[in-house]
Tab-separated table of C-alpha atoms and ligand atoms in Angstrom:
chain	number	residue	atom	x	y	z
A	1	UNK	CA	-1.731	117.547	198.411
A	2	UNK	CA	2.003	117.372	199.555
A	3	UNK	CA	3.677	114.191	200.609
A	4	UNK	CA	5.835	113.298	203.704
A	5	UNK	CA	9.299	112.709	203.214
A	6	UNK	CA	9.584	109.367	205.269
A	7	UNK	CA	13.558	109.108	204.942
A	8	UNK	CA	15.068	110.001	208.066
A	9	UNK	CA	12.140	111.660	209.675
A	10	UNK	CA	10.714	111.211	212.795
A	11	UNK	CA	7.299	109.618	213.525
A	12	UNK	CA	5.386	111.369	216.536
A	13	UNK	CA	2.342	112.180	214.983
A	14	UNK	CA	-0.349	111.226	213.277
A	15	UNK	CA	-0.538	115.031	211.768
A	16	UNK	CA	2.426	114.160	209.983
A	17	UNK	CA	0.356	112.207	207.527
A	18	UNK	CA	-2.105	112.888	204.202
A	19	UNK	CA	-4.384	110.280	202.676
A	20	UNK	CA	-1.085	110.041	199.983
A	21	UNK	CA	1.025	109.004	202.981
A	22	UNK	CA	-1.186	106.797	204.362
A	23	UNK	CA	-1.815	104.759	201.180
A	24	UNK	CA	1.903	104.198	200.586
A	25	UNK	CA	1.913	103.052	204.758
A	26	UNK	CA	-0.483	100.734	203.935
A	27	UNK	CA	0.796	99.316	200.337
A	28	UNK	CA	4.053	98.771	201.990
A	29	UNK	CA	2.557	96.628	204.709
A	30	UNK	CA	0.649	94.523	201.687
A	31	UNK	CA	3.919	94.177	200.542
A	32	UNK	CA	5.683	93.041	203.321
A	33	UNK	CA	2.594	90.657	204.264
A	34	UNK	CA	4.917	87.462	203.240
A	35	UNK	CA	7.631	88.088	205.260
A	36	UNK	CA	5.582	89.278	208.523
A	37	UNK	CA	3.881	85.575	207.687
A	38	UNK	CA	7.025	83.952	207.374
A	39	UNK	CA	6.649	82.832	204.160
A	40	UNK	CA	9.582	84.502	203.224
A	41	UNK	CA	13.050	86.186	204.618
A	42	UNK	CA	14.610	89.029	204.499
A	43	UNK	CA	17.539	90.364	205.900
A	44	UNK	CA	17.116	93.908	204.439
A	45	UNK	CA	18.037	95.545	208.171
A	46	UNK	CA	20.875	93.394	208.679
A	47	UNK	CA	23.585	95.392	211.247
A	48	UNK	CA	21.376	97.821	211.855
A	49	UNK	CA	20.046	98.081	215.835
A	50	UNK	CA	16.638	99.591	216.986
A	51	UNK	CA	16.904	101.206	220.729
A	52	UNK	CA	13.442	99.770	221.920
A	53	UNK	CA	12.795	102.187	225.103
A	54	UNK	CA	9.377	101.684	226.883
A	55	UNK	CA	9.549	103.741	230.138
A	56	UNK	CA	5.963	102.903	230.298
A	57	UNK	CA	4.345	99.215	230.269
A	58	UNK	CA	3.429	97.765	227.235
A	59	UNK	CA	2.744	94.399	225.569
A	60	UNK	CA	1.768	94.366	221.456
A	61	UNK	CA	3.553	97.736	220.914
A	62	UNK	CA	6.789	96.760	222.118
A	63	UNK	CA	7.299	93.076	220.889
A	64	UNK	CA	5.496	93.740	217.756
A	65	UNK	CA	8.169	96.457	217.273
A	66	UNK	CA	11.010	94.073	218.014
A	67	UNK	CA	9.788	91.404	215.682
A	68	UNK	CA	9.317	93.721	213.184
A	69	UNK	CA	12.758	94.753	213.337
A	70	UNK	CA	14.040	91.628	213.627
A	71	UNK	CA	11.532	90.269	210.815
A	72	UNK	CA	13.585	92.957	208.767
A	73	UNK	CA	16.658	91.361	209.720
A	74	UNK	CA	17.869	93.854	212.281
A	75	UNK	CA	19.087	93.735	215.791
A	76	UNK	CA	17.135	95.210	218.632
A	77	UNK	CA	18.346	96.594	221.983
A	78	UNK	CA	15.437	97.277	224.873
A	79	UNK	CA	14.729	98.771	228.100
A	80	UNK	CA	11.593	98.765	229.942
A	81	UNK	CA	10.709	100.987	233.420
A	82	UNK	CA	12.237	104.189	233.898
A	83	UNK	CA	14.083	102.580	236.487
A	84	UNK	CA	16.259	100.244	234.903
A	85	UNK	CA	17.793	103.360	233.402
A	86	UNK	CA	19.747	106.449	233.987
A	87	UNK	CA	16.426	108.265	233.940
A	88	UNK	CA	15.977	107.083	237.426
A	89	UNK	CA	19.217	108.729	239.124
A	90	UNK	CA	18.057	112.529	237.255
A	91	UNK	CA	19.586	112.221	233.831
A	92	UNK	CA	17.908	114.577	231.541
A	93	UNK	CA	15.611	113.420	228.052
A	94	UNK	CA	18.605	115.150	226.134
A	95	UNK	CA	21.385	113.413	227.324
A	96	UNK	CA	19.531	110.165	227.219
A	97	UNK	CA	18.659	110.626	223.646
A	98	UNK	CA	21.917	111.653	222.675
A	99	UNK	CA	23.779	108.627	224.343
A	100	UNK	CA	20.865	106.131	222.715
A	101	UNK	CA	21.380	108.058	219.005
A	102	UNK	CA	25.101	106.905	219.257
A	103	UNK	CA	24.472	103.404	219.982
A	104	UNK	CA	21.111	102.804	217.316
A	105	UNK	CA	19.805	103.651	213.475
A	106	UNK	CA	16.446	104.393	214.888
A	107	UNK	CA	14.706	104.382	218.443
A	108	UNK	CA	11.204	103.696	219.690
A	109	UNK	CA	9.919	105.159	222.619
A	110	UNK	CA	6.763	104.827	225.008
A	111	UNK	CA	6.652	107.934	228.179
A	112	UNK	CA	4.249	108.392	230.187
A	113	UNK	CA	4.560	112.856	229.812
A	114	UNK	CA	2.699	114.230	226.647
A	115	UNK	CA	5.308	116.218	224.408
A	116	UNK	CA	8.468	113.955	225.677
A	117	UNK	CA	9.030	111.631	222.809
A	118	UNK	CA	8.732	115.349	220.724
A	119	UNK	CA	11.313	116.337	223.014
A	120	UNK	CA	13.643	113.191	223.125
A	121	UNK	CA	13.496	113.463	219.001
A	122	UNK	CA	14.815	117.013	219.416
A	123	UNK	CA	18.014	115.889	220.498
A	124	UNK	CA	17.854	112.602	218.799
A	125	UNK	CA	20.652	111.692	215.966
A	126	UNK	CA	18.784	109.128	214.507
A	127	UNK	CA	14.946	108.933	213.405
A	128	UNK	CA	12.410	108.751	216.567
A	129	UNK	CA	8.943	107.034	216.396
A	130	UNK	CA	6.528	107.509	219.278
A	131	UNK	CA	5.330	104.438	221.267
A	132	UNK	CA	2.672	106.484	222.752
A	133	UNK	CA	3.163	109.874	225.107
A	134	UNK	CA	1.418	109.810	228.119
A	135	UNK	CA	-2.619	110.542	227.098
A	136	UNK	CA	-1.302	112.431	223.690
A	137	UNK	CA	-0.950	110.149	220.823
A	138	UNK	CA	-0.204	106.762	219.589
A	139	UNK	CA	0.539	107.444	215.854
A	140	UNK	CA	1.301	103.301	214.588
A	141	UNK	CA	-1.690	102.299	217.014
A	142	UNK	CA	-4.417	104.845	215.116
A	143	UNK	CA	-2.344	103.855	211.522
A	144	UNK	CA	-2.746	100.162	212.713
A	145	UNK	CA	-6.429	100.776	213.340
A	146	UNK	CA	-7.151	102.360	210.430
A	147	UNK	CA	-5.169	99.686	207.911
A	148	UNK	CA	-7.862	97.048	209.749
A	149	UNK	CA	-11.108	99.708	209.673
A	150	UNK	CA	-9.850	99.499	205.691
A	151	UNK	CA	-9.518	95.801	205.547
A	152	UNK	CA	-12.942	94.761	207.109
A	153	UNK	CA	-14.895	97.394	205.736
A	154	UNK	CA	-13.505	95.708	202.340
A	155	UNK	CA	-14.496	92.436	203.224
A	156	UNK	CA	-18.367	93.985	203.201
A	157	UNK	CA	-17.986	96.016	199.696
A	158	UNK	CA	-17.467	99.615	202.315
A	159	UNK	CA	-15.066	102.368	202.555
A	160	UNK	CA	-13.385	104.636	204.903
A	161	UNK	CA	-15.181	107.185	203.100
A	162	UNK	CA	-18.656	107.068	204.366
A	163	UNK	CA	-17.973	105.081	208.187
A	164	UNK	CA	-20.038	104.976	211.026
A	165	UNK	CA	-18.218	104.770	213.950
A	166	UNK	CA	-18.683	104.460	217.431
A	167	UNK	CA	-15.751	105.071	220.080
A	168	UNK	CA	-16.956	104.294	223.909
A	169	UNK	CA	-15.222	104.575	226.816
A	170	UNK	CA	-12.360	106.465	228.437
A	171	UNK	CA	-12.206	109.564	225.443
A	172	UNK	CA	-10.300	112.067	227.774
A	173	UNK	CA	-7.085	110.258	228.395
A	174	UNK	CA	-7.303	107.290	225.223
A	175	UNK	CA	-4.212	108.066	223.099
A	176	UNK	CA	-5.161	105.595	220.782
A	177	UNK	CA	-8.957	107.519	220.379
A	178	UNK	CA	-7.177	111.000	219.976
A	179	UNK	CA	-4.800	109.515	216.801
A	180	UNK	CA	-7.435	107.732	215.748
A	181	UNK	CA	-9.806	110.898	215.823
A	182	UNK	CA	-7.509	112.979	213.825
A	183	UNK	CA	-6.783	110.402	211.303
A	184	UNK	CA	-10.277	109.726	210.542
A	185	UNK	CA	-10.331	113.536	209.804
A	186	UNK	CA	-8.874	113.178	206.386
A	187	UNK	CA	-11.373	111.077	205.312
A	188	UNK	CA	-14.706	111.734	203.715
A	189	UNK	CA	-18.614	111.966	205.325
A	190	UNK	CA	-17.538	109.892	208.522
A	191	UNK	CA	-19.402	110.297	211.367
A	192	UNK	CA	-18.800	109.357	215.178
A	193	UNK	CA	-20.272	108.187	218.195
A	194	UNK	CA	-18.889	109.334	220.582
A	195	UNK	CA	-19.810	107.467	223.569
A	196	UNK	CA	-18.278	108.068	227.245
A	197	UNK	CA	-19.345	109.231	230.759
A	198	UNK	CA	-19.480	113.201	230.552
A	199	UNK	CA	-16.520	113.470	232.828
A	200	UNK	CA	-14.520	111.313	230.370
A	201	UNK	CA	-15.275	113.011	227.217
A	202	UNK	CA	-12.991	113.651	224.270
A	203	UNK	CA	-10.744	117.144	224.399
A	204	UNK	CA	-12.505	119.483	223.087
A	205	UNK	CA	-9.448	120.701	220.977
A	206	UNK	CA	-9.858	117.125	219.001
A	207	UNK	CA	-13.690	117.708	218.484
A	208	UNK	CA	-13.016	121.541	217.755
A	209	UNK	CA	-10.524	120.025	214.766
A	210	UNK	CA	-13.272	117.995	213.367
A	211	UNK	CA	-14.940	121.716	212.255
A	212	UNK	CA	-12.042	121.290	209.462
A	213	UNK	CA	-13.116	118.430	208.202
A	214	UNK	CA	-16.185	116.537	207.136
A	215	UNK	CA	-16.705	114.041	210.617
A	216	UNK	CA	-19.806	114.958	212.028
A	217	UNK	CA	-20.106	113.687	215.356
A	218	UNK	CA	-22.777	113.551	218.396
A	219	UNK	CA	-22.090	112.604	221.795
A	220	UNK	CA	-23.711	110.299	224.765
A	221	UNK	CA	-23.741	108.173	227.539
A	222	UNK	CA	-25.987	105.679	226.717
A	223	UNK	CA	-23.925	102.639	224.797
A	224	UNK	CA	-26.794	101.280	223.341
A	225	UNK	CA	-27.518	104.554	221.618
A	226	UNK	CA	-23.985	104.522	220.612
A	227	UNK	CA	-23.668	101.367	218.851
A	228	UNK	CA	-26.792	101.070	217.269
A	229	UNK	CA	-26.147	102.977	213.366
A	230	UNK	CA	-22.703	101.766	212.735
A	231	UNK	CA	-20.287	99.890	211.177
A	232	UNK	CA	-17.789	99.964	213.746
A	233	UNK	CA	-17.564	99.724	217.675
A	234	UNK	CA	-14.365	100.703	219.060
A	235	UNK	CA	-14.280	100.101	222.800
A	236	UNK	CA	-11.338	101.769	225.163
A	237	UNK	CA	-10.254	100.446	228.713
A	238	UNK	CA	-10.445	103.330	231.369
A	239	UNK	CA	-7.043	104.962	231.275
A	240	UNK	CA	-6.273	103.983	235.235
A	241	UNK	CA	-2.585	104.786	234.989
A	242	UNK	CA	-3.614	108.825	234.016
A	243	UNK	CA	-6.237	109.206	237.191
A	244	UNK	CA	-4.947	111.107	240.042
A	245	UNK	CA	-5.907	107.864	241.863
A	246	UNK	CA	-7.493	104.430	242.127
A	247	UNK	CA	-10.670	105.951	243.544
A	248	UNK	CA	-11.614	108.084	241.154
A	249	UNK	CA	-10.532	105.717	237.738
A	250	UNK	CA	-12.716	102.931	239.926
A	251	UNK	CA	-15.845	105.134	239.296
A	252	UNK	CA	-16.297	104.661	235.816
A	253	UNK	CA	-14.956	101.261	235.613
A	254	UNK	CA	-18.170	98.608	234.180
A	255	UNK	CA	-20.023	101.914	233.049
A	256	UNK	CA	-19.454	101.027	229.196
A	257	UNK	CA	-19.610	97.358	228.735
A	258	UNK	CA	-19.672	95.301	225.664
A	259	UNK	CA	-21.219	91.994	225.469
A	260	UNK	CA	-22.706	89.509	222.910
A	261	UNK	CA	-26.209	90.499	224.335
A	262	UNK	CA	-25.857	93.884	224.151
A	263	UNK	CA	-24.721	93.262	221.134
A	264	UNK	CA	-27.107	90.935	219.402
A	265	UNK	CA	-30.137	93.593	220.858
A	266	UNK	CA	-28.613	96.835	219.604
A	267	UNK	CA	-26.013	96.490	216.795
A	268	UNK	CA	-26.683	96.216	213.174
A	269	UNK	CA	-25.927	92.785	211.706
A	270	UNK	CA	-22.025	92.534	211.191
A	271	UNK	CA	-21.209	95.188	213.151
A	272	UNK	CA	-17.518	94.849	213.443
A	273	UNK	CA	-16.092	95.186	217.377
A	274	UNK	CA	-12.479	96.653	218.121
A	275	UNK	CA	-10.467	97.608	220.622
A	276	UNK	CA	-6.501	98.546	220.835
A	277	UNK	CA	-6.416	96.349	223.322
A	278	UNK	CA	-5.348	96.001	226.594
A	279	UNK	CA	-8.968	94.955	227.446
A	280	UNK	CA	-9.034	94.979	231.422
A	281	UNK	CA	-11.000	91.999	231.864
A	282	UNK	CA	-11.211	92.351	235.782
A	283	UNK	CA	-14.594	91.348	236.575
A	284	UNK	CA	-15.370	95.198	237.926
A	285	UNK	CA	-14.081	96.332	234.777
A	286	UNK	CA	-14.767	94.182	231.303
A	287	UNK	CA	-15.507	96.918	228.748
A	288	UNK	CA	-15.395	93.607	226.368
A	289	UNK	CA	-16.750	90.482	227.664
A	290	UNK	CA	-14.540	87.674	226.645
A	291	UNK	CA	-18.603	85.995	225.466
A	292	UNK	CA	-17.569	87.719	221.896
A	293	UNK	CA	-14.469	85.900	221.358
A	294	UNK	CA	-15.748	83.809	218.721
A	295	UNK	CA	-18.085	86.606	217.159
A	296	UNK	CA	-16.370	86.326	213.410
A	297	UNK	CA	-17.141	90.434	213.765
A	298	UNK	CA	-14.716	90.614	216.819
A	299	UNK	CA	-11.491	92.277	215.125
A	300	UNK	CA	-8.965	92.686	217.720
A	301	UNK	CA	-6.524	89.852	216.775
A	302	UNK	CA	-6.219	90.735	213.085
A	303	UNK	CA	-5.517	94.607	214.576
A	304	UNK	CA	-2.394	93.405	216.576
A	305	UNK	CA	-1.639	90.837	213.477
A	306	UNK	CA	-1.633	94.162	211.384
A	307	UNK	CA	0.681	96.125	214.062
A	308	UNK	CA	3.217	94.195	213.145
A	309	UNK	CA	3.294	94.501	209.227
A	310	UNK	CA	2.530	98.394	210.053
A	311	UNK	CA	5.736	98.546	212.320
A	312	UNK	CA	7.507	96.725	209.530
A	313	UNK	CA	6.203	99.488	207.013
A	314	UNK	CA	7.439	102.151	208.894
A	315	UNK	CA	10.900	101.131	209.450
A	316	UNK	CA	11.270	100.236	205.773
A	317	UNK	CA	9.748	103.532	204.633
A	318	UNK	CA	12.165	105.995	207.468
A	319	UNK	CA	15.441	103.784	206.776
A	320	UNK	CA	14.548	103.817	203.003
A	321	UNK	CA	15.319	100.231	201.804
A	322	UNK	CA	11.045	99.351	201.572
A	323	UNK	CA	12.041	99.079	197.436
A	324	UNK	CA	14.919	96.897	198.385
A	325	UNK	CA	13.634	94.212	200.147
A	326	UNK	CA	13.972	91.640	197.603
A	327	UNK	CA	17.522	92.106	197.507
A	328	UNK	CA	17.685	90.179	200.120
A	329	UNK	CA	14.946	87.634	200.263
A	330	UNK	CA	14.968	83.580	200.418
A	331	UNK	CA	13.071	80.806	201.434
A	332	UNK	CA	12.256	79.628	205.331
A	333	UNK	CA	13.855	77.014	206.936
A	334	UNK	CA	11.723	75.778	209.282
A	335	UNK	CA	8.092	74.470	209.406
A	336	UNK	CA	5.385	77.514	209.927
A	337	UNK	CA	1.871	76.945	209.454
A	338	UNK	CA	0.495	81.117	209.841
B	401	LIG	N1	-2.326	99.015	222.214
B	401	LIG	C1	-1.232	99.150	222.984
B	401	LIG	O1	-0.577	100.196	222.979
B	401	LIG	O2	-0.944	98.060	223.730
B	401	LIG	P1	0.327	97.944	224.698
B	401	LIG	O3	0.132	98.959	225.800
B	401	LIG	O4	0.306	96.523	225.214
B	401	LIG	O5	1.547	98.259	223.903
């Protein structure tokens, strides 16, 4: 199996990757576990600036890429909204990119079109990792996922190899689901749930893929069915922002709803609940009931706590220095308690 060259190349993908890559993505992040806990410094990054460019809102993906830069010891330079920028008075992807590669050593970028942070990257002088392209992919958000799916399933004696997992909700336009999807692909005997309203089903070119590879996968609308033979629930919001309008994302909102009832009558014991989170916990909406927050099975804090030491592998693996990082370690200065 070939590896990825992760010097100097762009991240917009989660094709990009074999299970080779993937291991040394997550034995980085082990690595770097002390410094993302602030046990220790580093200022292996220092004068180097990340262009942080989120034309599209977002919360843990764009702070937990800052931090991780700065973690790192580098600078960071943002924009959020297409219209704070030159976007908004008809300046091209190209020239943006090619201004933004003059000014930074790497860029993150969120869009809301599929293919654009593939086409900003074209023109792009400097490495390019996608922040998520419209309803295409979210490549750190599936590696993210899968560094936790690895971590719990450890905690109960499991393996990727072998999961049961159930993804419910908004399959058609989840970016996060389709990464996730093809990910799980290079894995061994896993099988999915999937679980959505017909209309929101997952592309068929995704489930087509899955002929390649050894996921075996059925498909319904009833959660209950869904969630009752696995080891993992994933739940998705409904997409709202890729509807043609309000109306029609309001008609599947509350279909697919997790709570600790459901989930005490259906699951298996220690069934562990995710979610990449936004949760939209608007009462006509709550796909996760806020009843499982202290459910020891609920995962979705440790996921965003692992973001960030996933961010942190990345930029150490593209900029090269993830064997240098002791060079330039020492002690904290202030009182932490993580
Ligand atoms: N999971 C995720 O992409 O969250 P944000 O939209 O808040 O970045």
């Amino acid at each position: 199996m070939r590896s990825m060259e992760f010097l100097g190349s762009h991240i917009l993908s989660i094709d990009q990757f074999e299970r080779p890559d993937i291991e040394k993505i997550f034995s980085t992040s082990d690595h770097l576990l002390p410094y993302a806990k602030r046990e220790r410094i580093t200022r292996i990054l220092q004068g180097a600036i990340l262009s942080n460019m989120f034309f599209e809102p977002s919360t843990r993906t764009r702070i937990s890429f800052g931090s991780a830069f700065n973690i790192l010891g580098g600078e960071v330079r943002e924009t959020t909204g297409i219209e704070a920028t030159s976007l908004s008075k008809g300046e091209s992807l190209y020239d943006t990119s090619r201004v933004l590669s003059g000014y930074s050593d790497i860029i993150v970028m969120r869009h809301h079109e599929a293919g654009s942070v593939s086409e900003f990257a074209d023109a792009s002088r400097v490495p390019v990792i996608n922040g998520g392209d419209g309803d295409n992919e979210h490549p750190s958000q599936a590696l993210l996922d899968l560094y936790t799916i690895e971590k719990e399933l450890k905690s109960k004696n499991k393996t990727i190899d072998g999961l049961r997992i159930a993804l419910i909700g908004d399959l058609k336009y989840g970016r996060a689901v389709h990464s996730l999807c093809k990910v799980l692909s290079l894995f061994n005997n896993v099988t999915i749930n999937l679980v959505s309203p017909e209309k929101l089903e997952l592309p068929f070119s995704i489930k087509e893929s899955f002929s390649n590879s050894s996921v075996s996968f059925f498909e319904t609308d009833d959660i209950k069915e869904g969630i009752s033979d696995v080891d993992i629930i994933y739940m998705t919001r409904i997409q709202e922002e890729r509807f043609s309008s309000r109306n029609e994302s309001d008609k599947y909102k509350g279909l697919m709803s997790l709570n600790q009832e459901i989930y005490t009558k259906n699951c298996e014991p220690n069934t562990i609940i995710m979610h990449p989170l936004p949760r939209d916990s608007r009462p006509d909406a709550n796909e996760l009931d806020s009843d499982l927050n202290q459910n020891p099975n609920l995962a979705i804090y440790r996921q965003t706590d692992n973001g960030l030491l996933i961010r942190m592998a990345l930029f150490s693996l593209v900029l090269g220095v993830d064997k240098k990082i002791e060079d330039s370690t020492s002690e904290i200065a202030w009182y932490s308690d993580k």
